Amino acid sequence: MSNVICVDGPAASGKSTVSKLVAKRTGYLYVDSGALYRIVTWLALEAEIDTSSSEAVAEFVRRVRVDFTTREGRVAYEVRGEEPGDRIRTPNINAHVSPVSAVPEVRALVTGWLRGMRSLGNLVVEGRDIGSVVFPESPNRFYLDADPEERARRRLKEDVAKGFADKGAVEKVKESILNRDKIDSTRKTAPLMIPEGAMRIDTTELSIDEVAEKIVSNIK
Ligand code: DC
């Protein structure tokens, strides 16, 4: 069985950037689990499914097909032969992804996909329930966190770069992040939490490099 490094944490805690760097330094494949929930959400919205109905989402998800391949040090996802790119990162997807990902059938599907990826090699997997539910047996489990203000600043910077927000929108971004945290950490199935025995890292005042170094030097 391949090794898995689990990196969990709330929105904009630095998980993606740090996990990509850890993957680069260790030669492990980078896996973005949130992108899989985003893909399901994107396809559901495209199919005009009522995402507030968990029955409708559960029924729809049985028809979702995603292909997996490795590309440039990461596990890449293809829908109808194409990577979805930024189409899964719009504010509209942000607004719908938490309720969709709270549906148990969606979680079961994504968890199965993630576990299957071990056949592709060693993995750095970032998400919300990776160390608690998907790979609880992994000895390498980390939980990143940062102050909400700092997280809002980071997310706004990304959104401005993608053309999804203007610079003055920090309060709006913070509200959206906190709203997502609330849904993610209070849902019944696999809520966001610090996995038992995981190492918690507060990234508020640390550079990406420092956080990655902390993880790499603690890999068992
Ligand atoms: O990390 P992200 O912002 O791309 O994640 C999008 C959403 O997907 C997040 O709000 C909750 C959900 N998610 C989850 O429930 N479990 C994971 N392992 C990863 C993401």
PDB file of C-alpha atoms and ligand atoms in Angstrom:
ATOM      1  CA  MET A   1       0.000   0.000   0.000  1.00  0.00           C
ATOM      2  CA  SER A   2       1.283   3.468  -0.852  1.00  0.00           C
ATOM      3  CA  ASN A   3       1.948   6.198   1.714  1.00  0.00           C
ATOM      4  CA  VAL A   4      -0.547   8.978   2.209  1.00  0.00           C
ATOM      5  CA  ILE A   5       0.049  12.409   3.753  1.00  0.00           C
ATOM      6  CA  CYS A   6      -3.268  13.902   4.903  1.00  0.00           C
ATOM      7  CA  VAL A   7      -3.671  17.697   5.021  1.00  0.00           C
ATOM      8  CA  ASP A   8      -7.021  18.909   6.384  1.00  0.00           C
ATOM      9  CA  GLY A   9      -8.272  22.350   7.347  1.00  0.00           C
ATOM     10  CA  PRO A  10     -10.901  25.041   6.684  1.00  0.00           C
ATOM     11  CA  ALA A  11     -11.238  27.123   3.506  1.00  0.00           C
ATOM     12  CA  ALA A  12      -8.165  29.243   2.650  1.00  0.00           C
ATOM     13  CA  SER A  13      -6.054  27.834   5.487  1.00  0.00           C
ATOM     14  CA  GLY A  14      -3.209  27.311   3.013  1.00  0.00           C
ATOM     15  CA  LYS A  15      -3.863  23.615   2.345  1.00  0.00           C
ATOM     16  CA  SER A  16      -3.561  23.669  -1.447  1.00  0.00           C
ATOM     17  CA  THR A  17      -0.423  25.757  -1.756  1.00  0.00           C
ATOM     18  CA  VAL A  18       1.296  23.899   1.053  1.00  0.00           C
ATOM     19  CA  SER A  19       0.218  20.451  -0.159  1.00  0.00           C
ATOM     20  CA  LYS A  20       1.491  21.169  -3.680  1.00  0.00           C
ATOM     21  CA  LEU A  21       4.859  22.191  -2.258  1.00  0.00           C
ATOM     22  CA  VAL A  22       5.024  19.126   0.000  1.00  0.00           C
ATOM     23  CA  ALA A  23       4.215  16.960  -3.048  1.00  0.00           C
ATOM     24  CA  LYS A  24       7.023  18.609  -5.003  1.00  0.00           C
ATOM     25  CA  ARG A  25       9.543  18.121  -2.210  1.00  0.00           C
ATOM     26  CA  THR A  26       8.618  14.504  -1.503  1.00  0.00           C
ATOM     27  CA  GLY A  27       7.833  13.371  -5.047  1.00  0.00           C
ATOM     28  CA  TYR A  28       4.361  12.300  -3.869  1.00  0.00           C
ATOM     29  CA  LEU A  29       1.337  12.933  -6.112  1.00  0.00           C
ATOM     30  CA  TYR A  30      -0.795  15.945  -5.154  1.00  0.00           C
ATOM     31  CA  VAL A  31      -4.511  15.194  -4.695  1.00  0.00           C
ATOM     32  CA  ASP A  32      -7.125  17.968  -4.383  1.00  0.00           C
ATOM     33  CA  SER A  33     -10.194  16.305  -2.821  1.00  0.00           C
ATOM     34  CA  GLY A  34     -12.222  19.540  -2.740  1.00  0.00           C
ATOM     35  CA  ALA A  35     -12.029  19.653  -6.556  1.00  0.00           C
ATOM     36  CA  LEU A  36     -13.963  16.368  -6.678  1.00  0.00           C
ATOM     37  CA  TYR A  37     -16.795  17.851  -4.588  1.00  0.00           C
ATOM     38  CA  ARG A  38     -16.635  20.892  -6.847  1.00  0.00           C
ATOM     39  CA  ILE A  39     -16.907  18.726  -9.978  1.00  0.00           C
ATOM     40  CA  VAL A  40     -20.001  16.966  -8.613  1.00  0.00           C
ATOM     41  CA  THR A  41     -21.497  20.387  -7.766  1.00  0.00           C
ATOM     42  CA  TRP A  42     -20.670  21.792 -11.202  1.00  0.00           C
ATOM     43  CA  LEU A  43     -22.257  18.829 -12.989  1.00  0.00           C
ATOM     44  CA  ALA A  44     -25.331  18.964 -10.747  1.00  0.00           C
ATOM     45  CA  LEU A  45     -25.831  22.680 -11.464  1.00  0.00           C
ATOM     46  CA  GLU A  46     -25.286  22.062 -15.164  1.00  0.00           C
ATOM     47  CA  ALA A  47     -27.960  19.360 -15.068  1.00  0.00           C
ATOM     48  CA  GLU A  48     -30.241  21.837 -13.264  1.00  0.00           C
ATOM     49  CA  ILE A  49     -30.517  19.646 -10.186  1.00  0.00           C
ATOM     50  CA  ASP A  50     -32.007  21.345  -7.125  1.00  0.00           C
ATOM     51  CA  THR A  51     -28.877  21.271  -4.925  1.00  0.00           C
ATOM     52  CA  SER A  52     -30.902  22.070  -1.810  1.00  0.00           C
ATOM     53  CA  SER A  53     -32.616  18.669  -2.156  1.00  0.00           C
ATOM     54  CA  SER A  54     -30.347  15.915  -0.834  1.00  0.00           C
ATOM     55  CA  GLU A  55     -32.623  13.283  -2.447  1.00  0.00           C
ATOM     56  CA  ALA A  56     -32.213  14.900  -5.870  1.00  0.00           C
ATOM     57  CA  VAL A  57     -28.435  15.181  -5.422  1.00  0.00           C
ATOM     58  CA  ALA A  58     -28.158  11.577  -4.161  1.00  0.00           C
ATOM     59  CA  GLU A  59     -30.087  10.335  -7.185  1.00  0.00           C
ATOM     60  CA  PHE A  60     -28.053  12.463  -9.599  1.00  0.00           C
ATOM     61  CA  VAL A  61     -24.651  11.472  -8.249  1.00  0.00           C
ATOM     62  CA  ARG A  62     -25.121   7.878  -9.412  1.00  0.00           C
ATOM     63  CA  ARG A  63     -24.750   9.154 -12.966  1.00  0.00           C
ATOM     64  CA  VAL A  64     -21.530  11.139 -12.408  1.00  0.00           C
ATOM     65  CA  ARG A  65     -18.472   9.892 -14.302  1.00  0.00           C
ATOM     66  CA  VAL A  66     -14.962  11.228 -13.691  1.00  0.00           C
ATOM     67  CA  ASP A  67     -11.711   9.819 -15.154  1.00  0.00           C
ATOM     68  CA  PHE A  68      -8.422   9.896 -13.245  1.00  0.00           C
ATOM     69  CA  THR A  69      -4.936  10.185 -14.626  1.00  0.00           C
ATOM     70  CA  THR A  70      -1.566  11.399 -13.335  1.00  0.00           C
ATOM     71  CA  ARG A  71      -0.182  14.585 -14.822  1.00  0.00           C
ATOM     72  CA  GLU A  72       2.693  16.864 -13.746  1.00  0.00           C
ATOM     73  CA  GLY A  73       2.978  15.410 -10.247  1.00  0.00           C
ATOM     74  CA  ARG A  74      -0.710  15.392  -9.441  1.00  0.00           C
ATOM     75  CA  VAL A  75      -3.808  13.285  -9.921  1.00  0.00           C
ATOM     76  CA  ALA A  76      -5.801  15.013 -12.679  1.00  0.00           C
ATOM     77  CA  TYR A  77      -9.562  14.707 -13.137  1.00  0.00           C
ATOM     78  CA  GLU A  78     -11.286  14.634 -16.497  1.00  0.00           C
ATOM     79  CA  VAL A  79     -14.936  15.082 -17.301  1.00  0.00           C
ATOM     80  CA  ARG A  80     -15.930  14.202 -20.873  1.00  0.00           C
ATOM     81  CA  GLY A  81     -12.217  14.038 -21.762  1.00  0.00           C
ATOM     82  CA  GLU A  82     -11.343  17.475 -20.387  1.00  0.00           C
ATOM     83  CA  GLU A  83     -10.067  18.986 -17.123  1.00  0.00           C
ATOM     84  CA  PRO A  84     -12.680  21.421 -15.781  1.00  0.00           C
ATOM     85  CA  GLY A  85     -10.099  24.068 -14.716  1.00  0.00           C
ATOM     86  CA  ASP A  86     -11.495  27.272 -13.200  1.00  0.00           C
ATOM     87  CA  ARG A  87     -15.081  26.372 -14.131  1.00  0.00           C
ATOM     88  CA  ILE A  88     -15.288  24.622 -10.745  1.00  0.00           C
ATOM     89  CA  ARG A  89     -13.910  27.624  -8.808  1.00  0.00           C
ATOM     90  CA  THR A  90     -16.560  30.274  -9.449  1.00  0.00           C
ATOM     91  CA  PRO A  91     -18.455  32.040  -6.627  1.00  0.00           C
ATOM     92  CA  ASN A  92     -21.569  30.135  -7.747  1.00  0.00           C
ATOM     93  CA  ILE A  93     -19.842  26.782  -7.159  1.00  0.00           C
ATOM     94  CA  ASN A  94     -18.494  28.118  -3.832  1.00  0.00           C
ATOM     95  CA  ALA A  95     -22.057  28.875  -2.802  1.00  0.00           C
ATOM     96  CA  HIS A  96     -23.383  25.382  -3.613  1.00  0.00           C
ATOM     97  CA  VAL A  97     -20.482  23.041  -2.859  1.00  0.00           C
ATOM     98  CA  SER A  98     -20.927  22.756   0.913  1.00  0.00           C
ATOM     99  CA  PRO A  99     -24.560  21.559   0.819  1.00  0.00           C
ATOM    100  CA  VAL A 100     -23.753  19.163  -2.050  1.00  0.00           C
ATOM    101  CA  SER A 101     -20.751  17.752  -0.201  1.00  0.00           C
ATOM    102  CA  ALA A 102     -22.900  17.187   2.897  1.00  0.00           C
ATOM    103  CA  VAL A 103     -24.967  14.551   1.037  1.00  0.00           C
ATOM    104  CA  PRO A 104     -23.830  11.094   2.284  1.00  0.00           C
ATOM    105  CA  GLU A 105     -24.031   9.515  -1.215  1.00  0.00           C
ATOM    106  CA  VAL A 106     -21.699  12.215  -2.562  1.00  0.00           C
ATOM    107  CA  ARG A 107     -19.234  11.626   0.270  1.00  0.00           C
ATOM    108  CA  ALA A 108     -19.298   7.860  -0.262  1.00  0.00           C
ATOM    109  CA  LEU A 109     -18.546   8.295  -3.962  1.00  0.00           C
ATOM    110  CA  VAL A 110     -15.666  10.746  -3.442  1.00  0.00           C
ATOM    111  CA  THR A 111     -14.211   8.717  -0.541  1.00  0.00           C
ATOM    112  CA  GLY A 112     -14.154   5.638  -2.788  1.00  0.00           C
ATOM    113  CA  TRP A 113     -12.413   7.577  -5.560  1.00  0.00           C
ATOM    114  CA  LEU A 114      -9.778   8.889  -3.131  1.00  0.00           C
ATOM    115  CA  ARG A 115      -9.043   5.479  -1.602  1.00  0.00           C
ATOM    116  CA  GLY A 116      -8.666   4.023  -5.092  1.00  0.00           C
ATOM    117  CA  MET A 117      -5.969   6.588  -5.906  1.00  0.00           C
ATOM    118  CA  ARG A 118      -3.501   4.738  -3.668  1.00  0.00           C
ATOM    119  CA  SER A 119      -2.941   2.451  -6.639  1.00  0.00           C
ATOM    120  CA  LEU A 120      -1.418   5.437  -8.471  1.00  0.00           C
ATOM    121  CA  GLY A 121       1.445   5.987  -5.981  1.00  0.00           C
ATOM    122  CA  ASN A 122       2.301   7.896  -2.817  1.00  0.00           C
ATOM    123  CA  LEU A 123      -0.135  10.741  -2.207  1.00  0.00           C
ATOM    124  CA  VAL A 124      -0.451  14.127  -0.509  1.00  0.00           C
ATOM    125  CA  VAL A 125      -4.203  14.553  -0.132  1.00  0.00           C
ATOM    126  CA  GLU A 126      -5.755  17.819   0.998  1.00  0.00           C
ATOM    127  CA  GLY A 127      -9.346  18.216   2.205  1.00  0.00           C
ATOM    128  CA  ARG A 128     -11.668  18.310   5.188  1.00  0.00           C
ATOM    129  CA  ASP A 129     -11.990  14.672   6.284  1.00  0.00           C
ATOM    130  CA  ILE A 130      -8.881  13.029   4.869  1.00  0.00           C
ATOM    131  CA  GLY A 131      -7.176  12.180   8.186  1.00  0.00           C
ATOM    132  CA  SER A 132     -10.441  11.566  10.028  1.00  0.00           C
ATOM    133  CA  VAL A 133     -12.447   9.473   7.553  1.00  0.00           C
ATOM    134  CA  VAL A 134     -10.714   8.729   4.241  1.00  0.00           C
ATOM    135  CA  PHE A 135      -7.279   7.592   5.467  1.00  0.00           C
ATOM    136  CA  PRO A 136      -7.524   7.459   9.287  1.00  0.00           C
ATOM    137  CA  GLU A 137      -4.860   4.742   9.382  1.00  0.00           C
ATOM    138  CA  SER A 138      -2.213   7.060   7.909  1.00  0.00           C
ATOM    139  CA  PRO A 139       0.509   8.034  10.409  1.00  0.00           C
ATOM    140  CA  ASN A 140       0.954  11.346   8.539  1.00  0.00           C
ATOM    141  CA  ARG A 141      -2.006  13.534   9.374  1.00  0.00           C
ATOM    142  CA  PHE A 142      -1.869  17.332   9.564  1.00  0.00           C
ATOM    143  CA  TYR A 143      -4.467  20.009  10.251  1.00  0.00           C
ATOM    144  CA  LEU A 144      -3.822  23.560   9.037  1.00  0.00           C
ATOM    145  CA  ASP A 145      -5.628  26.561  10.425  1.00  0.00           C
ATOM    146  CA  ALA A 146      -5.400  30.371  10.314  1.00  0.00           C
ATOM    147  CA  ASP A 147      -7.329  33.383  11.621  1.00  0.00           C
ATOM    148  CA  PRO A 148     -10.513  34.096   9.602  1.00  0.00           C
ATOM    149  CA  GLU A 149      -9.223  37.594   8.689  1.00  0.00           C
ATOM    150  CA  GLU A 150      -6.049  36.147   7.250  1.00  0.00           C
ATOM    151  CA  ARG A 151      -7.972  33.440   5.398  1.00  0.00           C
ATOM    152  CA  ALA A 152     -10.322  36.033   3.890  1.00  0.00           C
ATOM    153  CA  ARG A 153      -7.342  38.101   2.733  1.00  0.00           C
ATOM    154  CA  ARG A 154      -5.756  35.052   1.077  1.00  0.00           C
ATOM    155  CA  ARG A 155      -8.960  33.942  -0.649  1.00  0.00           C
ATOM    156  CA  LEU A 156      -9.712  37.484  -1.872  1.00  0.00           C
ATOM    157  CA  LYS A 157      -6.249  37.703  -3.421  1.00  0.00           C
ATOM    158  CA  GLU A 158      -6.914  34.484  -5.364  1.00  0.00           C
ATOM    159  CA  ASP A 159     -10.399  35.602  -6.407  1.00  0.00           C
ATOM    160  CA  VAL A 160      -9.144  39.004  -7.623  1.00  0.00           C
ATOM    161  CA  ALA A 161      -6.424  37.249  -9.647  1.00  0.00           C
ATOM    162  CA  LYS A 162      -9.102  35.075 -11.285  1.00  0.00           C
ATOM    163  CA  GLY A 163     -11.329  38.082 -11.948  1.00  0.00           C
ATOM    164  CA  PHE A 164     -14.099  36.779  -9.664  1.00  0.00           C
ATOM    165  CA  ALA A 165     -14.035  39.611  -7.104  1.00  0.00           C
ATOM    166  CA  ASP A 166     -12.931  43.186  -6.703  1.00  0.00           C
ATOM    167  CA  LYS A 167     -10.413  44.301  -4.110  1.00  0.00           C
ATOM    168  CA  GLY A 168     -12.924  45.878  -1.684  1.00  0.00           C
ATOM    169  CA  ALA A 169     -14.838  42.643  -1.158  1.00  0.00           C
ATOM    170  CA  VAL A 170     -12.931  41.367   1.876  1.00  0.00           C
ATOM    171  CA  GLU A 171     -15.959  41.359   4.225  1.00  0.00           C
ATOM    172  CA  LYS A 172     -18.044  39.497   1.662  1.00  0.00           C
ATOM    173  CA  VAL A 173     -15.312  36.899   1.188  1.00  0.00           C
ATOM    174  CA  LYS A 174     -14.942  36.483   4.944  1.00  0.00           C
ATOM    175  CA  GLU A 175     -18.675  35.950   5.290  1.00  0.00           C
ATOM    176  CA  SER A 176     -18.651  33.323   2.518  1.00  0.00           C
ATOM    177  CA  ILE A 177     -15.673  31.509   4.125  1.00  0.00           C
ATOM    178  CA  LEU A 178     -17.241  31.519   7.597  1.00  0.00           C
ATOM    179  CA  ASN A 179     -20.536  30.335   6.192  1.00  0.00           C
ATOM    180  CA  ARG A 180     -18.781  27.446   4.452  1.00  0.00           C
ATOM    181  CA  ASP A 181     -16.801  26.585   7.643  1.00  0.00           C
ATOM    182  CA  LYS A 182     -20.077  26.420   9.532  1.00  0.00           C
ATOM    183  CA  ILE A 183     -21.764  24.045   7.079  1.00  0.00           C
ATOM    184  CA  ASP A 184     -18.598  21.919   6.709  1.00  0.00           C
ATOM    185  CA  SER A 185     -18.039  21.527  10.442  1.00  0.00           C
ATOM    186  CA  THR A 186     -21.636  20.963  11.514  1.00  0.00           C
ATOM    187  CA  ARG A 187     -22.770  18.460   8.864  1.00  0.00           C
ATOM    188  CA  LYS A 188     -23.674  14.972  10.073  1.00  0.00           C
ATOM    189  CA  THR A 189     -21.432  12.959   7.754  1.00  0.00           C
ATOM    190  CA  ALA A 190     -17.664  13.438   8.071  1.00  0.00           C
ATOM    191  CA  PRO A 191     -17.628  16.999   9.468  1.00  0.00           C
ATOM    192  CA  LEU A 192     -14.521  19.141   9.315  1.00  0.00           C
ATOM    193  CA  MET A 193     -12.558  18.440  12.512  1.00  0.00           C
ATOM    194  CA  ILE A 194      -9.044  18.026  13.780  1.00  0.00           C
ATOM    195  CA  PRO A 195      -8.387  14.302  13.267  1.00  0.00           C
ATOM    196  CA  GLU A 196      -7.410  12.510  16.462  1.00  0.00           C
ATOM    197  CA  GLY A 197      -3.635  12.389  16.693  1.00  0.00           C
ATOM    198  CA  ALA A 198      -3.124  14.882  13.841  1.00  0.00           C
ATOM    199  CA  MET A 199      -0.527  17.633  14.095  1.00  0.00           C
ATOM    200  CA  ARG A 200      -2.209  21.077  14.109  1.00  0.00           C
ATOM    201  CA  ILE A 201      -0.324  23.917  12.441  1.00  0.00           C
ATOM    202  CA  ASP A 202      -1.494  27.547  12.740  1.00  0.00           C
ATOM    203  CA  THR A 203      -0.384  29.128   9.464  1.00  0.00           C
ATOM    204  CA  THR A 204      -1.488  32.726  10.210  1.00  0.00           C
ATOM    205  CA  GLU A 205       2.043  34.000  10.673  1.00  0.00           C
ATOM    206  CA  LEU A 206       3.991  31.330   8.815  1.00  0.00           C
ATOM    207  CA  SER A 207       5.189  31.378   5.227  1.00  0.00           C
ATOM    208  CA  ILE A 208       4.176  28.597   2.816  1.00  0.00           C
ATOM    209  CA  ASP A 209       7.741  27.392   2.934  1.00  0.00           C
ATOM    210  CA  GLU A 210       7.766  27.183   6.735  1.00  0.00           C
ATOM    211  CA  VAL A 211       4.532  25.197   6.839  1.00  0.00           C
ATOM    212  CA  ALA A 212       5.709  22.784   4.124  1.00  0.00           C
ATOM    213  CA  GLU A 213       8.982  22.321   5.991  1.00  0.00           C
ATOM    214  CA  LYS A 214       7.136  21.520   9.226  1.00  0.00           C
ATOM    215  CA  ILE A 215       5.176  18.815   7.400  1.00  0.00           C
ATOM    216  CA  VAL A 216       8.114  17.341   5.514  1.00  0.00           C
ATOM    217  CA  SER A 217      10.248  17.146   8.653  1.00  0.00           C
ATOM    218  CA  ASN A 218       7.437  15.385  10.531  1.00  0.00           C
ATOM    219  CA  ILE A 219       6.681  12.693   7.959  1.00  0.00           C
ATOM    220  CA  LYS A 220       6.909   9.266   9.480  1.00  0.00           C
TER     221      LYS A 220
HETATM  222  O1   DC B   1     -11.089  22.890  -0.479  1.00  0.00           O
HETATM  223  P1   DC B   1     -12.207  23.430  -1.328  1.00  0.00           P
HETATM  224  O2   DC B   1     -12.600  24.845  -0.990  1.00  0.00           O
HETATM  225  O3   DC B   1     -11.973  23.260  -2.795  1.00  0.00           O
HETATM  226  O4   DC B   1     -13.462  22.507  -0.952  1.00  0.00           O
HETATM  227  C1   DC B   1     -14.726  22.743  -1.478  1.00  0.00           C
HETATM  228  C2   DC B   1     -15.799  22.150  -0.585  1.00  0.00           C
HETATM  229  O5   DC B   1     -15.763  20.728  -0.657  1.00  0.00           O
HETATM  230  C3   DC B   1     -15.720  22.495   0.896  1.00  0.00           C
HETATM  231  O6   DC B   1     -16.493  23.616   1.206  1.00  0.00           O
HETATM  232  C4   DC B   1     -16.245  21.282   1.581  1.00  0.00           C
HETATM  233  C5   DC B   1     -16.047  20.170   0.600  1.00  0.00           C
HETATM  234  N1   DC B   1     -14.990  19.221   0.947  1.00  0.00           N
HETATM  235  C6   DC B   1     -15.311  18.219   1.816  1.00  0.00           C
HETATM  236  O7   DC B   1     -16.427  18.183   2.313  1.00  0.00           O
HETATM  237  N2   DC B   1     -14.406  17.247   2.091  1.00  0.00           N
HETATM  238  C7   DC B   1     -13.184  17.268   1.558  1.00  0.00           C
HETATM  239  N3   DC B   1     -12.315  16.289   1.840  1.00  0.00           N
HETATM  240  C8   DC B   1     -12.818  18.330   0.686  1.00  0.00           C
HETATM  241  C9   DC B   1     -13.749  19.305   0.411  1.00  0.00           C
END
